[in-house]
Coordinates of C-alpha atoms and ligand atoms in Angstrom, one line a residue:
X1 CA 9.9 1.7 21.7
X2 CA 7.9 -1.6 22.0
X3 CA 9.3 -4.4 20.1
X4 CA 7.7 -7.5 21.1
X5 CA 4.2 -8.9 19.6
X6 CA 1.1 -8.5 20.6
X7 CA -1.6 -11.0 21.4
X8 CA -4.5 -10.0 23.7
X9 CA -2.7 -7.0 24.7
X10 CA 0.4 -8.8 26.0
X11 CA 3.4 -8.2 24.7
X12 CA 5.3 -11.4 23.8
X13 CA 8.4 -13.0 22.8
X14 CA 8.6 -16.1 20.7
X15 CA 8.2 -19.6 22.2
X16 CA 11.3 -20.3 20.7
X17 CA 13.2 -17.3 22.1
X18 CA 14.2 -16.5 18.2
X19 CA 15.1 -13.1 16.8
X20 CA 15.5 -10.7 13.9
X21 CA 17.3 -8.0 13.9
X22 CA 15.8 -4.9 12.8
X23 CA 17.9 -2.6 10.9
X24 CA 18.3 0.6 9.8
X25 CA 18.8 0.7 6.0
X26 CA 20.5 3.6 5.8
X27 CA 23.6 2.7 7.7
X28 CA 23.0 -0.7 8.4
X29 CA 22.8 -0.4 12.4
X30 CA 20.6 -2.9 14.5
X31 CA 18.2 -0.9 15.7
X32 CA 15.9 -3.4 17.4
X33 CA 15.4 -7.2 18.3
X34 CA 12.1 -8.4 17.5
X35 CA 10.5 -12.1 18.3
X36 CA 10.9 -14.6 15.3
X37 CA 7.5 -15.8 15.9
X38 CA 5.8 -18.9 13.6
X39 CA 2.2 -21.1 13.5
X40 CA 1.9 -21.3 17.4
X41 CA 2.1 -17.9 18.2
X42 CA -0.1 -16.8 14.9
X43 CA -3.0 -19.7 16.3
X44 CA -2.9 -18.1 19.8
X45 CA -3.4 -14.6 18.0
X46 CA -6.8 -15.8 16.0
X47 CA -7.7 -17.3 19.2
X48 CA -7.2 -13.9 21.2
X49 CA -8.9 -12.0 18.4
X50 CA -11.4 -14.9 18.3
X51 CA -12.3 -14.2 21.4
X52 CA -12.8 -10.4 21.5
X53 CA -14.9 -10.8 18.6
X54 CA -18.4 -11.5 20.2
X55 CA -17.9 -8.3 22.5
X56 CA -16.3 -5.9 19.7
X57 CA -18.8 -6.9 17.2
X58 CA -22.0 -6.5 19.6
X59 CA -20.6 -2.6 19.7
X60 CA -22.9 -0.2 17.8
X61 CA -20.7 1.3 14.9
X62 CA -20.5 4.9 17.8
X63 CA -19.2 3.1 20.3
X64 CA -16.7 1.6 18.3
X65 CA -15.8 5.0 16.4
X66 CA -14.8 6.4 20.1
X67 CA -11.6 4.9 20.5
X68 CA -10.8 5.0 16.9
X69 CA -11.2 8.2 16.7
X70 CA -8.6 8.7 20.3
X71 CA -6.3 6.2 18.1
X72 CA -6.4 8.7 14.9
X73 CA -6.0 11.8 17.3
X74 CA -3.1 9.7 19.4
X75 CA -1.2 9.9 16.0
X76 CA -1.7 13.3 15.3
X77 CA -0.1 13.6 19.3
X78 CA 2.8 11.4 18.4
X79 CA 3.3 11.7 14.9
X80 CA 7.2 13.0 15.2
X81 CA 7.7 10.1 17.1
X82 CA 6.3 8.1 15.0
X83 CA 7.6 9.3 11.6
X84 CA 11.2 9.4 13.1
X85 CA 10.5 5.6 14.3
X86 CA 9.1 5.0 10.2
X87 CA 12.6 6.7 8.8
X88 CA 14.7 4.8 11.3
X89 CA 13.7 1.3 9.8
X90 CA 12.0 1.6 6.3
X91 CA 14.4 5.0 5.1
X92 CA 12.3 7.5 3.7
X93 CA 12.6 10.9 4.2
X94 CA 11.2 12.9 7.4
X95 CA 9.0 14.5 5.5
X96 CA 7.7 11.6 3.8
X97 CA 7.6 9.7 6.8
X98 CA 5.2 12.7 8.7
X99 CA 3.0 12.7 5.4
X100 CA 2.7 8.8 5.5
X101 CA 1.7 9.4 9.1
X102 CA -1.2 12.2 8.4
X103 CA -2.1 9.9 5.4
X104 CA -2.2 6.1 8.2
X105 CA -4.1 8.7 10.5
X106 CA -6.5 9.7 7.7
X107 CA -7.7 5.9 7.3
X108 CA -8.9 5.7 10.9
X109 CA -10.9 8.4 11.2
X110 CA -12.2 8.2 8.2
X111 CA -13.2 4.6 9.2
X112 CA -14.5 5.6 12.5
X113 CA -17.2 7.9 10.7
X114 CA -17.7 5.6 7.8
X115 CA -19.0 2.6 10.1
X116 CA -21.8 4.5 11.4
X117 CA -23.2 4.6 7.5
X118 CA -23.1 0.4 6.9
X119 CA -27.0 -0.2 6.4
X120 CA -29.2 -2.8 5.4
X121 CA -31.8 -2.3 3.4
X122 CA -35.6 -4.2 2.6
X123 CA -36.4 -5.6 -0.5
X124 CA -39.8 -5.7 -1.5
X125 CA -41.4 -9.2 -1.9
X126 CA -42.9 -10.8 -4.5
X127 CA -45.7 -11.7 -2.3
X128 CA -48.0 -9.5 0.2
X129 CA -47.1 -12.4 3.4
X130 CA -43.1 -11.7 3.4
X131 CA -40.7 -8.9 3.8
X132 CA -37.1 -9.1 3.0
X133 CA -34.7 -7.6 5.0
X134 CA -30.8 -7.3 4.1
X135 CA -28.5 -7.2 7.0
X136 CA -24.8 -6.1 6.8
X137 CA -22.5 -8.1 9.1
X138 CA -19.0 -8.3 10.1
X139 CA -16.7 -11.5 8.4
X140 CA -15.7 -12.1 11.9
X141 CA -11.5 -12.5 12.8
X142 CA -10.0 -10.6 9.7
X143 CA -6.1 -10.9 8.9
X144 CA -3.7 -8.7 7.2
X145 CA -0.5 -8.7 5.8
X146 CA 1.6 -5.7 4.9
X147 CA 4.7 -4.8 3.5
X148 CA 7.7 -2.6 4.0
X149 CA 6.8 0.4 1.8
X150 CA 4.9 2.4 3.8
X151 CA 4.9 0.7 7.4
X152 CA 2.2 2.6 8.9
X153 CA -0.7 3.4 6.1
X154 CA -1.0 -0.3 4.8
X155 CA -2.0 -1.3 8.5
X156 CA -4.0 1.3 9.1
X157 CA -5.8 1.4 5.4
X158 CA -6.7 -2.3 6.6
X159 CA -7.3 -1.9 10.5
X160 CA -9.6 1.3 10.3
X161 CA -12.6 -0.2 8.3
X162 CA -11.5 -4.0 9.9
X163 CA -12.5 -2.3 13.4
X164 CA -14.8 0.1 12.4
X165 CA -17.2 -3.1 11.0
X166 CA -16.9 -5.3 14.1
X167 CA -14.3 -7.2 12.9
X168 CA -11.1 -8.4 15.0
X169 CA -7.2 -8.7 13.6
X170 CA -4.3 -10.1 13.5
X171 CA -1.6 -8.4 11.9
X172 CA 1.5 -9.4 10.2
X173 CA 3.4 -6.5 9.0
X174 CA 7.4 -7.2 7.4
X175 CA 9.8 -8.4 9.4
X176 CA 12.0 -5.3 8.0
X177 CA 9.4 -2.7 9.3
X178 CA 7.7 -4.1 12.0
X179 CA 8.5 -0.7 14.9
X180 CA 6.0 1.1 13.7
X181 CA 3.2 -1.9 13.7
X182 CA 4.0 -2.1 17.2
X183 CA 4.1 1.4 17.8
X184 CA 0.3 1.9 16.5
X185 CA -0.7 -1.2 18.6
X186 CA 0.5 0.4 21.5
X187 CA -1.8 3.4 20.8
X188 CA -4.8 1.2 19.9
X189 CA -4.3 0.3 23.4
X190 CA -3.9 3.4 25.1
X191 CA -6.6 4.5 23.0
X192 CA -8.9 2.1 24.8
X193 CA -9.6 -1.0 21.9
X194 CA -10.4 -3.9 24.2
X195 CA -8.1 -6.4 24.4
X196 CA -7.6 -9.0 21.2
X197 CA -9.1 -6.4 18.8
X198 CA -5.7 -6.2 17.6
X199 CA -2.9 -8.5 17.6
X200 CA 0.1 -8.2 16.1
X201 CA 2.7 -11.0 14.9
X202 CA 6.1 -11.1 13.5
X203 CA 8.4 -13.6 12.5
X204 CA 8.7 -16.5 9.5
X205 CA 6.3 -15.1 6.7
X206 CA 5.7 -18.5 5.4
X207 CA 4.5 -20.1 8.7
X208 CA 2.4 -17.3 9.9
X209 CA 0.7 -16.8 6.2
X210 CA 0.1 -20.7 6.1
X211 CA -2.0 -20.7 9.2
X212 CA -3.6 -17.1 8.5
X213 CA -4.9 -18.6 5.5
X214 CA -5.8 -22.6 6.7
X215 CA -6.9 -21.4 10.0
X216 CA -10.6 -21.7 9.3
X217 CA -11.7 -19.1 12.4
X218 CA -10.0 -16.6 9.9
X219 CA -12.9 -15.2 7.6
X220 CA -10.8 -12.5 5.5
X221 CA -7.4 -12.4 4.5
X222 CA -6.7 -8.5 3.3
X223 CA -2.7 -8.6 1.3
X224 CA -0.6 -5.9 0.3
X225 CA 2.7 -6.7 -1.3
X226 CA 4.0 -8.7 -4.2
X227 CA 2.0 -10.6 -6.6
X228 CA 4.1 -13.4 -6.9
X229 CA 3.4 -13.8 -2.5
X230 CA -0.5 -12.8 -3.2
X231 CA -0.7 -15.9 -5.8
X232 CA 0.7 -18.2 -3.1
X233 CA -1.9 -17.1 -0.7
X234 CA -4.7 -17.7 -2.7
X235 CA -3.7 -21.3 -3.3
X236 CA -2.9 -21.5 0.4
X237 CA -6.6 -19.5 1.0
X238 CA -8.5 -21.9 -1.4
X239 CA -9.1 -25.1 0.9
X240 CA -10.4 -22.4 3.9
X241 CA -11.9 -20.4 0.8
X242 CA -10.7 -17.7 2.5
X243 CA -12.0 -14.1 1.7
X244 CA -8.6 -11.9 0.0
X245 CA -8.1 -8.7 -0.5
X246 CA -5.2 -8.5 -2.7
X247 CA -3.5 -5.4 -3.2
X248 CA -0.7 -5.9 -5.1
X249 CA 2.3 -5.1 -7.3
X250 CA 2.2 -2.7 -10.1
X251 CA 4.2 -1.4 -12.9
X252 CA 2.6 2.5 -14.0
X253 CA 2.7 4.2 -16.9
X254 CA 2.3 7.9 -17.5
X255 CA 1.4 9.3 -20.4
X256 CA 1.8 13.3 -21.2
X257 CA 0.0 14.5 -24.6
X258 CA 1.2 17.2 -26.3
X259 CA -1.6 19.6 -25.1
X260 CA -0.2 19.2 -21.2
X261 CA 0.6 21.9 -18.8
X262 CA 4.2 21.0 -18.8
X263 CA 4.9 22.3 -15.1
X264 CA 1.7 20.5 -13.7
X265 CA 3.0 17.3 -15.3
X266 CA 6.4 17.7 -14.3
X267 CA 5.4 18.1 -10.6
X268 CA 3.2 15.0 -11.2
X269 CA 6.0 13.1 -12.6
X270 CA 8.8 13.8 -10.0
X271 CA 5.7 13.4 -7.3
X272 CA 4.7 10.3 -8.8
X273 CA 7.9 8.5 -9.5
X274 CA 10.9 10.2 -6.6
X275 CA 8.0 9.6 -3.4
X276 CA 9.9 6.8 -1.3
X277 CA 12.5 6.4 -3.6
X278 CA 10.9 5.0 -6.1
X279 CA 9.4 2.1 -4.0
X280 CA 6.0 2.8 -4.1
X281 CA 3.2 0.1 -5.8
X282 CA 1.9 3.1 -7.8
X283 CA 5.4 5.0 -8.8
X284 CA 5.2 5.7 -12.3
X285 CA 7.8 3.1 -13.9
X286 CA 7.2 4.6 -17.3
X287 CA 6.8 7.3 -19.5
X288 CA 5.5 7.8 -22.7
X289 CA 5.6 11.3 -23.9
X290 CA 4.1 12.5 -27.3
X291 CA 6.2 14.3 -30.1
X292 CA 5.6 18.1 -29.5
X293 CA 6.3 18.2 -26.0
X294 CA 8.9 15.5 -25.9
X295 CA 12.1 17.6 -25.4
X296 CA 10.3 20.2 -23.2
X297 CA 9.0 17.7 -20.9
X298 CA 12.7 15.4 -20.7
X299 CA 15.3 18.3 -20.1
X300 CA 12.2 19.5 -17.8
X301 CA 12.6 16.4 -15.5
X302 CA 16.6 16.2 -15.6
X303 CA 16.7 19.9 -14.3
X304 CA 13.9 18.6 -11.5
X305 CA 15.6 15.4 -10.7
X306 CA 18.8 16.5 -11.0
X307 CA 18.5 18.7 -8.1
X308 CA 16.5 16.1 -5.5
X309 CA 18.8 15.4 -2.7
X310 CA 20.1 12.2 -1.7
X311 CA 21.1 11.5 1.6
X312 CA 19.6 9.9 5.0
X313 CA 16.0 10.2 5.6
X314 CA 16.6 11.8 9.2
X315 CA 18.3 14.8 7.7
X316 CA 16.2 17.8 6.4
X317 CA 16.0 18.7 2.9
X318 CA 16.6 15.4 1.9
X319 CA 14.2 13.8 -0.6
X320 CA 15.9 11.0 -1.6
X321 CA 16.6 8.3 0.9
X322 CA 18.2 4.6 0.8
X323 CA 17.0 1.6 -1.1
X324 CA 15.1 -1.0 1.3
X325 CA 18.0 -3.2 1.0
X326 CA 20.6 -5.1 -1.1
X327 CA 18.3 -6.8 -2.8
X328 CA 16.4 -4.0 -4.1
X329 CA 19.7 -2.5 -5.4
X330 CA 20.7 -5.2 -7.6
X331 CA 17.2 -5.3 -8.8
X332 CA 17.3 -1.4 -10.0
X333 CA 21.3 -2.2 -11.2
X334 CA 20.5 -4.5 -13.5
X335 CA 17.0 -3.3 -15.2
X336 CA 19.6 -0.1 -15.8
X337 CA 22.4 -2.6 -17.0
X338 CA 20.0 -4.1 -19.1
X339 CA 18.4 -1.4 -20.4
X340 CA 21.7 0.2 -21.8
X341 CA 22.8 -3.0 -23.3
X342 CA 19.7 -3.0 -25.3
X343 CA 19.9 0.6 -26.7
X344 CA 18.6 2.7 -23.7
X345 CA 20.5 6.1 -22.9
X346 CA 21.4 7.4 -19.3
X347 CA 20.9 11.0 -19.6
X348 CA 21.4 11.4 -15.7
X349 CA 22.1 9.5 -13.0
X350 CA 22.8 5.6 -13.4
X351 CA 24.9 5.0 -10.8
X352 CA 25.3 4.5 -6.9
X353 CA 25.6 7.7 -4.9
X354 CA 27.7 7.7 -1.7
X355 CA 26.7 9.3 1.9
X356 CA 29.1 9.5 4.3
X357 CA 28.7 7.4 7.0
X358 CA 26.1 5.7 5.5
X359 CA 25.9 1.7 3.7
X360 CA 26.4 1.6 -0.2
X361 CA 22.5 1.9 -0.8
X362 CA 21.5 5.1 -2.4
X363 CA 20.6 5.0 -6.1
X364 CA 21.0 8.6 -8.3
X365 CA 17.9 9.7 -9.7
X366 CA 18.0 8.7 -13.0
X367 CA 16.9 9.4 -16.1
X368 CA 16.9 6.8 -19.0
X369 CA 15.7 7.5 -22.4
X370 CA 14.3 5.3 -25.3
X371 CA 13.6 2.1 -23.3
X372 CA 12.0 -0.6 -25.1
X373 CA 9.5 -3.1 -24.9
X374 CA 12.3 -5.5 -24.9
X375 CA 14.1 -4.2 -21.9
X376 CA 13.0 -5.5 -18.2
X377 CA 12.1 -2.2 -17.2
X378 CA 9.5 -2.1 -19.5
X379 CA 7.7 -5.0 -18.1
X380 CA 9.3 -5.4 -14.2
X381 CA 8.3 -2.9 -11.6
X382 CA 11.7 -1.1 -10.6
X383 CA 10.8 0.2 -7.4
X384 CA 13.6 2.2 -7.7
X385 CA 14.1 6.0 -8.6
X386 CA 14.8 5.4 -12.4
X387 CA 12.7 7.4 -15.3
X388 CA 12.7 5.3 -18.3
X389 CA 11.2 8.1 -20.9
X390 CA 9.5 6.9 -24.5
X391 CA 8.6 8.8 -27.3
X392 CA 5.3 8.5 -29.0
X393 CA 3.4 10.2 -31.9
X394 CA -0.7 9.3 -31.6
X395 CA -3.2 8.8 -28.8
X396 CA -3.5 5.1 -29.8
X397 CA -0.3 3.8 -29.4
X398 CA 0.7 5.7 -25.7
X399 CA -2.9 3.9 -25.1
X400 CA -1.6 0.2 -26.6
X401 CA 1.5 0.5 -24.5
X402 CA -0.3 1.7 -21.4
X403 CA -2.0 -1.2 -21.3
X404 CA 0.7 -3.2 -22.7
X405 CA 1.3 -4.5 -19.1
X406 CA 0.2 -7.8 -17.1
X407 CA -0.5 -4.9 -14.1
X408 CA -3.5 -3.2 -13.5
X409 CA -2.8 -0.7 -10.6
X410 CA -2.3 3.3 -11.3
X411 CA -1.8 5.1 -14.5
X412 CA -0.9 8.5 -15.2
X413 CA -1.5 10.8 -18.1
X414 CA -1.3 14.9 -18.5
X415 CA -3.9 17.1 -21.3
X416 CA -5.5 20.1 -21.1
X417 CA -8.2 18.8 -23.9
X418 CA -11.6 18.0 -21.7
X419 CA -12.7 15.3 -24.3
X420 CA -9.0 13.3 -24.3
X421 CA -9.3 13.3 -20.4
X422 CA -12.8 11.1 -20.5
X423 CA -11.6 9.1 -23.6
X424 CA -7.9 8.2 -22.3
X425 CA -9.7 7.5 -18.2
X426 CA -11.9 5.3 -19.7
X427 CA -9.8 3.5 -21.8
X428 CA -6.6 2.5 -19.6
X429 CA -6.8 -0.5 -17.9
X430 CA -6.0 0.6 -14.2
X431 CA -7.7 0.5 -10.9
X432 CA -6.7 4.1 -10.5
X433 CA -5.8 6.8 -12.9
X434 CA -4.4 10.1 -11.9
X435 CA -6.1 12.5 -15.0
X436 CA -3.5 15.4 -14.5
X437 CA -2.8 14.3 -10.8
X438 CA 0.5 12.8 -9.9
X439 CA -0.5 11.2 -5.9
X440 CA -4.3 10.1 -6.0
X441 CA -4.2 8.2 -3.0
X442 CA -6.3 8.9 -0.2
X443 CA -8.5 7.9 2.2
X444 CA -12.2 8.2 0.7
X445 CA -11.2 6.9 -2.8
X446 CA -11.5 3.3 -3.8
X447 CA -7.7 2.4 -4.2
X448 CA -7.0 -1.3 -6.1
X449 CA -6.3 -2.9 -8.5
X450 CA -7.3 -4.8 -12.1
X451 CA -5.3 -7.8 -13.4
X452 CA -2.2 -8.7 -11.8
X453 CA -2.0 -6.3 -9.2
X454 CA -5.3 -8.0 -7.6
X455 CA -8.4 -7.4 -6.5
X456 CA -10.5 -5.7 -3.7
X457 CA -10.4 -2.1 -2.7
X458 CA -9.4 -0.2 0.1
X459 CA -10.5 3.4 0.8
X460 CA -13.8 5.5 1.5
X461 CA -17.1 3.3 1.7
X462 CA -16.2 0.7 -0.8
X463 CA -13.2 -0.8 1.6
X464 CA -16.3 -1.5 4.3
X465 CA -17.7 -4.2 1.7
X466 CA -14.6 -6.4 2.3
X467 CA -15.3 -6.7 5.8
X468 CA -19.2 -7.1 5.9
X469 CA -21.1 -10.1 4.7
X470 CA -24.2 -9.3 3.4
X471 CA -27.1 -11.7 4.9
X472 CA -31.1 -11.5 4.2
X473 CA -33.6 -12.6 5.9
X474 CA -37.0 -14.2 4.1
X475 CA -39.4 -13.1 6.7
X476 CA -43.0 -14.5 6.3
X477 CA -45.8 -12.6 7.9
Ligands
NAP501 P1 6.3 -9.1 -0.3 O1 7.7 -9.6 -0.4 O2 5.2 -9.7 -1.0 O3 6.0 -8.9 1.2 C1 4.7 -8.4 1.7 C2 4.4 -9.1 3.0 O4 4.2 -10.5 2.8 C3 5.5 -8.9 4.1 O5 4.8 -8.8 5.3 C4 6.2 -10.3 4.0 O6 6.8 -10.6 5.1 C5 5.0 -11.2 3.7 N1 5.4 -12.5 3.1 C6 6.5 -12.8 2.3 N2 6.4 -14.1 1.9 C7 5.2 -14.6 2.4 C8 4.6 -15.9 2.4 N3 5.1 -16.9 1.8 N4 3.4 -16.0 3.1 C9 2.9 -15.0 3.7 N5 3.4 -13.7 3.8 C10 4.6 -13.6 3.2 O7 6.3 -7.5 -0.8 P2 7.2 -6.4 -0.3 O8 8.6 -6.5 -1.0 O9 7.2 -6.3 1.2 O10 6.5 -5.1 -0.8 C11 6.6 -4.6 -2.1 C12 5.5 -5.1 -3.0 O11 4.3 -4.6 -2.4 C13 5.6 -4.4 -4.3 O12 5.3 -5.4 -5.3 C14 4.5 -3.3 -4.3 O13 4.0 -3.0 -5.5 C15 3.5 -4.0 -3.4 N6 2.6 -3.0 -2.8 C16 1.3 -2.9 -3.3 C17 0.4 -2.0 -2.7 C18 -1.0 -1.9 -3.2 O14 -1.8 -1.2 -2.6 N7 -1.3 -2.5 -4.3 C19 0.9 -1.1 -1.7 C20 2.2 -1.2 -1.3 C21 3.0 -2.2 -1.9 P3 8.3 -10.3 5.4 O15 8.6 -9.0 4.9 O16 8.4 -10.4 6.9 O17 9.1 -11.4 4.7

C-alpha cells in the first residue's frame, strides 16, 4: 500500500515531516500515515507536471490512449484490491466499493477512445484570400480536487479526459480518502504515463487549494465537493482567472406520479437514496409522492428499507455501511431532531444502530414522513440514509417544490404517461434527471450541475471541452 505523495513519480514525504492519520471509519483504527503536505510541496507538483507537459501534449491522442487504456485494464486486474483498499478508508460496502471501481475504470477508457475524436474544424471565410482553421488544444497543467465520497471515480472522471487531451495534473484528493489516490497513481505508473503526468498531493486543503488556484502555470482548476469550498475557490481562482469545473453539492428530489410502476420506482428510490449510505451528491434527499399512490409507494419503501443491512462495509451482504465521520452524524441527528420537532413523523429508523466491534457511526435507514418546507431537510443536503416522504396532489406543485431548491444537480421522477415524461424533464431545473431511472451516472453522459451545485460537466465528449481551448487561426492566402 503506497502512502506517500507523488511528484514526478517520486514518492514523497512532507518537508515538514507532518502526518495525518488515515482512519478507518468503521472502527476508527489508523490504518495509514500519510504526508501533511502544504504550498511548497503543491508548487514542486505544478512544476513536475509543468514539465512533462511539452512531451505529453506533443503525443498524438493514440499514443496517449496506450497507456490509458493498460491503466483502465490494470484496475480491472486489481480491482479487489482496490475496492477492499476503498472500504477500508471511505466505508462503503464491498460491493459498492467494486462497482465504484468498474464505474473509476469506465472513465479511462472511455477517455482513452474519446481523445482520438477532439477535431478542429474550418470555417469558411468571408473572403476568397483566407481560410479559417479551428484548432482544439490542451489548457496545459490542469488541477483537481476531489472528495471523500467515492475516492476513486471523482479522480478518474477528472484524470481520464485531463490525460487523454494532453493535459498534465496535480491531484488533491481528501485527506480522509487519500489510499486509493495513491493506489491509481501507482498504476498510472506501472501502466507506463511518463513521469509528472500525474502528481498527487495531500495535506492542508487550504494551502494546497490557495496555490492550485494563484499558481498561474495552473490553466484549469476541475472541483468536486461542497459548494460552500467551490465558492471559496472561485474567489481564490479569480485573480489567476483560473478555468473551474465545479461539481458540486446537491440536494435531489424525486417525484413519483400516480401513473408509476410502483416496483421500478421503489428500486429507484432505495437505489437512489441507500447507495453509499446516503452520502452521495446525487442521493435523492426528498420525496414527493402524488395522492393515489402515496400509501402504496411509503409502506413499499419501509418493507425495502427495513430489511437493508447495516453493518461494516468488508462484510458480505451488508449494504449499509458507516457514516464518513462524526461530523456527518450530528449533521443527519439533528435534520431528524429537527424535523420531528416541527411535525415530521419517524415511521422507521431514526436512530443510531450498533455493530459490534465497531465506532458509534451507523445511522438506521430511516423513513420520515410529512417533512416541511420549514424543516432543514427540506433545504440542507443530508448525506445520510434518511427518506423524508411528502405528499402531493397535482403535477404543478411536485414541479414548484422540485425546483424549490437553491441546487441544481439530479432529480428523479417515476410515470408511465409518455407525454408527463417530456413535460416533467423539461421542466425541472437539474443538470441531470433520472425519467424512471434511479443511478444515471456514467461514463458517456454529461454529468453536472445548474445553480448552486456549479458548473462544467464531466462525462462522454462534453467533459473533453473543459480541457481543450479552442484557438483559430486567420490564414491569408
Ligand atoms: P468538501 O469538504 O468540499 O471537500 C472536497 C475537497 O475539497 C476535499 O479534497 C477537501 O480536502 C478539499 N477542501 C476542503 N477545504 C478546502 C479549501 N479551503 N481549499 C481547497 N480545498 C479544500 O466536500 P466533501 O465533504 O469532501 O464532499 C462532499 C460534498 O461533495 C457534498 O456536498 C457532495 O454533494 C459533493 N459532491 C459533489 C459531486 C458532484 O459531482 N457534483 C460528487 C461527489 C460529491 P480535505 O478533505 O483533505 O479537507
Amino acid at each position: 500500500m503506497q502512502t506517500r505523495n507523488l511528484i514526478n513519480n517520486q514518492w514523497i514525504d512532507a518537508d515538514s515531516g507532518a502526518t495525518i492519520d488515515v482512519l478507518d471509519p468503521a472502527t476508527d483504527e489508523r490504518i495509514a500515515v500519510i504526508p501533511s503536505c502544504g504550498a511548497a510541496e503543491t508548487r514542486r507538483a505544478i512544476e513536475a507536471a509543468a514539465a512533462a507537459l511539452p512531451e505529453w501534449r506533443s503525443w498524438t491522442a493514440e499514443e496517449r490512449a496506450v497507456p490509458l487504456r493498460r491503466l483502465a485494464q490494470l484496475m480491472v486486474e486489481h480491482r479487489e484490491r482496490l475496492a477492499r483498499l476503498m472500504t477500508s478508508e471511505q466505508g462503503k460496502p464491498l460491493s459498492e466499493a467494486r462497482g465504484e471501481i468498474d464505474y473509476a475504470r469506465s472513465f479511462i477508457a472511455w477517455a482513452a477512445e474519446e481523445g482520438k475524436r477532439v477535431c478542429g474544424e474550418t470555417i469558411p471565410a468571408s473572403t476568397r484570400d483566407k481560410r479559417i482553421l479551428v484548432l482544439r488544444q490542451p489548457v496545459g497543467v490542469a488541477a483537481a480536487i476531489t472528495p471523500w465520497n467515492f475516492p476513486s471515480a471523482m479522480i478518474t472522471r477528472k484524470m481520464g479526459p485531463a490525460l487523454a487531451c494532453g493535459c498534465t495534473m496535480v491531484i488533491k484528493p481528501s485527506e480522509l480518502t487519500p489510499l486509493s489516490a495513491f493506489a491509481l497513481g501507482e498504476l498510472a505508473i506501472e501502466a507506463g504515463i511518463p513521469a509528472g503526468v500525474v502528481n498527487i498531493v495531500t495535506g492542508d486543503a487550504p494551502a494546497i487549494g490557495a496555490e492550485l488556484c494563484a499558481n498561474p502555470t495552473v490553466r484549469k482548476l476541475s472541483f468536486t465537493g461542497s459548494t460552500a469550498v467551490g465558492r471559496i475557490l472561485m474567489r481564490q481562482g479569480a485573480e489567476n482567472l483560473t478555468r473551474l469545473s465545479l461539481e458540486l453539492g446537491g440536494h435531489a428530489p424525486f417525484l413519483v406520479f400516480d401513473d408509476a410502476d410502483v416496483e421500478a420506482a421503489l428500486s429507484g428510490a432505495m437505489a437512489s437514496k441507500f447507495r453509499n449510505t446516503g452520502q452521495t451528491c446525487i442521493c435523492a434527499n426528498r420525496f414527493y409522492v402524488q395522492d393515489g399512490i402515496y400509501d402504496e409507494f411509503v409502506a413499499g419503501l419501509e418493507a425495502q428499507l427495513g430489511s437493508l443491512r447495516v453493518g461494516r462495509g468488508v462484510d458480505e451482504g451488508v449494504q449499509v455501511g458507516p457514516l464518513i465521520n462524526d461530523a456527518a452524524m450530528d449533521k443527519v441527528e439533528s435534520q431528524v431532531a429537527d424535523a420531528r420537532d416541527k411535525g415530521g413523523r419517524v415511521r422507521a429508523g431514526g436512530a443510531r444502530v450498533a455493530v459490534a466491534g465497531c465506532a458509534n457511526r451507523f445511522y438506521a435507514p430511516t423513513l420520515l414522513e410529512g417533512f416541511t418546507r420549514d424543516m432543514t431537510i427540506a433545504t440542507q443536503e443530508t448525506f445520510g440514509p434518511v427518506a423524508p416522504v411528502q405528499r402531493f396532489t397535482h403535477e404543478s406543485q411536485a414541479i414548484e417544490a422540485a425546483n424549490d431548491s437553491e441546487f441544481g444537480l439530479a432529480a428523479y421522477f417515476y410515470s408511465r404517461d409518455a407525454s408527463r415524461l417530456m413535460r416533467v424533464a423539461e421542466a425541472l431545473e437539474y443538470g441531470v434527471v433520472g425519467a424512471n431511472d434511479g443511478a444515471p451516472s456514467t461514463a458517456q453522459a454529461p454529468f453536472g450541475g445548474v445553480k448552486h451545485s456549479g458548473f462544467g460537466r464531466e462525462g462522454g465528449r462534453y467533459v473533453m471541452h473543459e480541457y481543450l481551448e479552442t484557438k483559430y487561426v486567420s490564414w491569408g492566402l
